[in-house]
Amino acid sequence: EKYGLRSQMQRAAVSVPSNIAEGASRNHNKEFIQFLYYAFGSLSELETQIIISGRLNYTKNVCELLDDLNQIQKLLYGLIKYLKNK
């Protein structure tokens, strides 16, 4: 269980910058925004996994991790808003 959750968390965490990079390589902002939403989804997945790992006592610094994740979500959402209004 512990290692399966860790593996899922690693995949979700790697998915975030991967989707951003893939979207940035596209020709149109609309496509980029779509990949940014995929990255946002991966952040939401990771948020859930952090909460679960805390409830299972696998992680001690859940609040810090969630605060960091929330900051990343805000930055990503700000980028999405910027590109939509461009």
Coordinates of N, CA and C in Angstrom, one line a residue:
E1 N 0.8 -1.2 0.0 CA 0.0 0.0 0.0 C 0.9 1.3 0.0
K2 N 1.8 1.3 0.9 CA 2.6 2.5 1.1 C 3.4 2.8 -0.2
Y3 N 4.0 1.8 -0.8 CA 4.8 2.0 -2.0 C 3.9 2.2 -3.2
G4 N 2.7 1.7 -3.2 CA 1.8 2.0 -4.3 C 1.4 3.4 -4.3
L5 N 1.1 3.9 -3.1 CA 0.7 5.3 -3.0 C 1.8 6.2 -3.3
R6 N 3.0 5.9 -2.9 CA 4.2 6.7 -3.2 C 4.4 6.7 -4.7
S7 N 4.2 5.6 -5.4 CA 4.4 5.6 -6.8 C 3.4 6.4 -7.5
Q8 N 2.1 6.4 -7.1 CA 1.1 7.2 -7.7 C 1.4 8.7 -7.5
M9 N 1.9 9.0 -6.3 CA 2.2 10.4 -6.0 C 3.3 10.9 -6.9
Q10 N 4.3 10.1 -7.1 CA 5.4 10.4 -8.0 C 5.0 10.6 -9.4
R11 N 4.1 9.7 -9.9 CA 3.6 9.9 -11.3 C 2.8 11.2 -11.4
A12 N 1.9 11.5 -10.4 CA 1.1 12.7 -10.5 C 2.0 13.9 -10.5
A13 N 3.1 13.9 -9.6 CA 4.0 15.0 -9.5 C 4.8 15.3 -10.8
V14 N 5.2 14.2 -11.4 CA 5.9 14.3 -12.7 C 5.0 14.7 -13.8
S15 N 3.8 14.4 -13.7 CA 2.8 14.7 -14.7 C 2.6 16.2 -14.8
V16 N 2.7 16.9 -13.7 CA 2.4 18.4 -13.7 C 3.4 19.1 -14.7
P17 N 4.7 19.1 -14.4 CA 5.6 19.8 -15.4 C 5.6 19.2 -16.8
S18 N 5.4 17.9 -16.9 CA 5.4 17.3 -18.2 C 4.2 17.8 -19.0
N19 N 3.1 18.0 -18.4 CA 1.9 18.6 -19.2 C 2.2 20.0 -19.5
I20 N 2.8 20.8 -18.6 CA 3.1 22.2 -18.9 C 4.1 22.3 -20.1
A21 N 5.1 21.4 -20.0 CA 6.1 21.5 -21.1 C 5.5 21.0 -22.4
E22 N 4.7 20.0 -22.4 CA 4.0 19.6 -23.7 C 3.1 20.6 -24.2
G23 N 2.3 21.3 -23.4 CA 1.4 22.3 -23.8 C 2.2 23.5 -24.4
A24 N 3.3 23.9 -23.7 CA 4.1 25.0 -24.2 C 4.7 24.8 -25.6
S25 N 4.8 23.5 -26.0 CA 5.4 23.2 -27.3 C 4.3 23.3 -28.4
R26 N 3.1 23.4 -28.0 CA 2.0 23.5 -29.0 C 2.0 24.8 -29.7
N27 N 1.3 24.9 -30.8 CA 1.3 26.1 -31.7 C 0.3 27.2 -31.2
H28 N -0.7 26.8 -30.5 CA -1.8 27.7 -30.1 C -2.0 27.8 -28.6
N29 N -2.4 29.0 -28.1 CA -2.7 29.1 -26.7 C -3.8 28.2 -26.2
K30 N -4.8 28.0 -27.1 CA -5.9 27.1 -26.7 C -5.4 25.7 -26.4
E31 N -4.5 25.2 -27.1 CA -3.9 23.9 -26.8 C -3.1 23.9 -25.5
F32 N -2.3 25.0 -25.4 CA -1.5 25.2 -24.2 C -2.4 25.2 -22.9
I33 N -3.5 25.9 -23.0 CA -4.4 26.0 -21.9 C -5.0 24.6 -21.6
Q34 N -5.3 23.8 -22.6 CA -5.8 22.5 -22.4 C -4.8 21.7 -21.6
F35 N -3.5 21.7 -21.9 CA -2.5 21.0 -21.2 C -2.3 21.5 -19.8
L36 N -2.5 22.8 -19.6 CA -2.4 23.4 -18.3 C -3.5 22.9 -17.4
Y37 N -4.7 22.7 -18.0 CA -5.8 22.1 -17.2 C -5.5 20.6 -16.8
Y38 N -4.8 19.9 -17.7 CA -4.4 18.6 -17.4 C -3.4 18.6 -16.2
A39 N -2.5 19.6 -16.2 CA -1.5 19.7 -15.1 C -2.3 20.1 -13.8
F40 N -3.3 20.9 -13.9 CA -4.1 21.3 -12.8 C -4.8 20.0 -12.2
G41 N -5.3 19.2 -13.1 CA -5.9 17.9 -12.7 C -4.9 17.0 -11.9
S42 N -3.7 17.0 -12.4 CA -2.7 16.2 -11.7 C -2.4 16.7 -10.4
L43 N -2.4 18.1 -10.2 CA -2.2 18.7 -8.9 C -3.3 18.3 -8.0
S44 N -4.6 18.2 -8.5 CA -5.7 17.8 -7.7 C -5.6 16.4 -7.2
E45 N -5.1 15.6 -8.1 CA -4.9 14.2 -7.8 C -3.8 14.0 -6.7
L46 N -2.7 14.8 -6.9 CA -1.7 14.8 -5.9 C -2.2 15.3 -4.5
E47 N -3.0 16.3 -4.5 CA -3.6 16.8 -3.3 C -4.4 15.8 -2.6
T48 N -5.2 15.0 -3.3 CA -5.9 13.9 -2.7 C -5.0 12.9 -2.1
Q49 N -3.9 12.5 -2.8 CA -3.0 11.5 -2.4 C -2.2 12.0 -1.1
I50 N -1.9 13.3 -1.1 CA -1.3 13.8 0.1 C -2.2 13.7 1.3
I51 N -3.4 14.0 1.2 CA -4.4 13.9 2.3 C -4.5 12.5 2.7
I52 N -4.6 11.6 1.8 CA -4.7 10.1 2.1 C -3.4 9.7 2.9
S53 N -2.3 10.1 2.4 CA -1.0 9.6 3.0 C -1.0 10.2 4.4
G54 N -1.5 11.4 4.6 CA -1.5 11.9 6.0 C -2.5 11.2 6.9
R55 N -3.6 10.8 6.4 CA -4.6 10.0 7.2 C -4.1 8.6 7.5
L56 N -3.2 8.1 6.7 CA -2.6 6.8 6.9 C -1.3 6.9 7.7
N57 N -1.0 8.1 8.1 CA 0.2 8.4 8.9 C 1.5 8.1 8.1
Y58 N 1.5 8.2 6.8 CA 2.7 8.0 6.0 C 3.5 9.3 5.9
T59 N 2.8 10.4 6.0 CA 3.4 11.7 5.9 C 3.1 12.6 7.1
K60 N 4.1 13.2 7.6 CA 4.0 14.1 8.8 C 3.7 15.5 8.5
N61 N 4.2 16.0 7.4 CA 4.1 17.4 7.0 C 3.0 17.7 6.0
V62 N 1.9 17.2 6.2 CA 0.8 17.3 5.3 C 0.4 18.8 5.1
C63 N 0.3 19.6 6.1 CA -0.1 21.0 6.0 C 0.9 21.8 5.2
E64 N 2.2 21.5 5.3 CA 3.2 22.2 4.5 C 3.1 21.8 3.1
L65 N 2.9 20.5 2.8 CA 2.8 20.0 1.5 C 1.6 20.6 0.8
L66 N 0.4 20.7 1.5 CA -0.8 21.2 0.9 C -0.7 22.7 0.7
D67 N 0.0 23.4 1.6 CA 0.3 24.9 1.4 C 1.1 25.1 0.1
D68 N 2.2 24.3 -0.1 CA 3.0 24.4 -1.3 C 2.2 24.1 -2.5
L69 N 1.4 23.1 -2.5 CA 0.6 22.7 -3.6 C -0.4 23.7 -3.9
N70 N -1.0 24.4 -2.9 CA -2.0 25.4 -3.1 C -1.3 26.6 -3.8
Q71 N -0.1 26.9 -3.5 CA 0.6 28.0 -4.1 C 0.8 27.7 -5.6
I72 N 1.2 26.5 -5.9 CA 1.4 26.0 -7.3 C 0.1 26.1 -8.1
Q73 N -1.0 25.7 -7.4 CA -2.3 25.8 -8.1 C -2.7 27.2 -8.4
K74 N -2.4 28.2 -7.5 CA -2.7 29.6 -7.7 C -1.8 30.1 -8.9
L75 N -0.6 29.7 -9.0 CA 0.3 30.2 -10.1 C -0.2 29.6 -11.4
L76 N -0.6 28.4 -11.4 CA -1.0 27.7 -12.6 C -2.3 28.3 -13.1
Y77 N -3.2 28.6 -12.1 CA -4.5 29.2 -12.5 C -4.3 30.6 -13.0
G78 N -3.4 31.3 -12.4 CA -3.0 32.7 -12.9 C -2.5 32.6 -14.3
L79 N -1.7 31.7 -14.7 CA -1.2 31.5 -16.0 C -2.4 31.2 -17.0
I80 N -3.3 30.3 -16.6 CA -4.4 30.0 -17.4 C -5.3 31.3 -17.7
K81 N -5.5 32.0 -16.6 CA -6.3 33.3 -16.8 C -5.6 34.2 -17.7
Y82 N -4.3 34.4 -17.5 CA -3.5 35.3 -18.4 C -3.6 34.9 -19.9
L83 N -3.5 33.6 -20.1 CA -3.5 33.1 -21.5 C -4.9 33.2 -22.1
K84 N -5.9 33.0 -21.3 CA -7.3 33.2 -21.8 C -7.6 34.6 -22.1
N85 N -7.1 35.6 -21.4 CA -7.3 37.0 -21.7 C -6.4 37.6 -22.7
K86 N -5.5 36.8 -23.2 CA -4.5 37.3 -24.1 C -5.1 37.5 -25.5

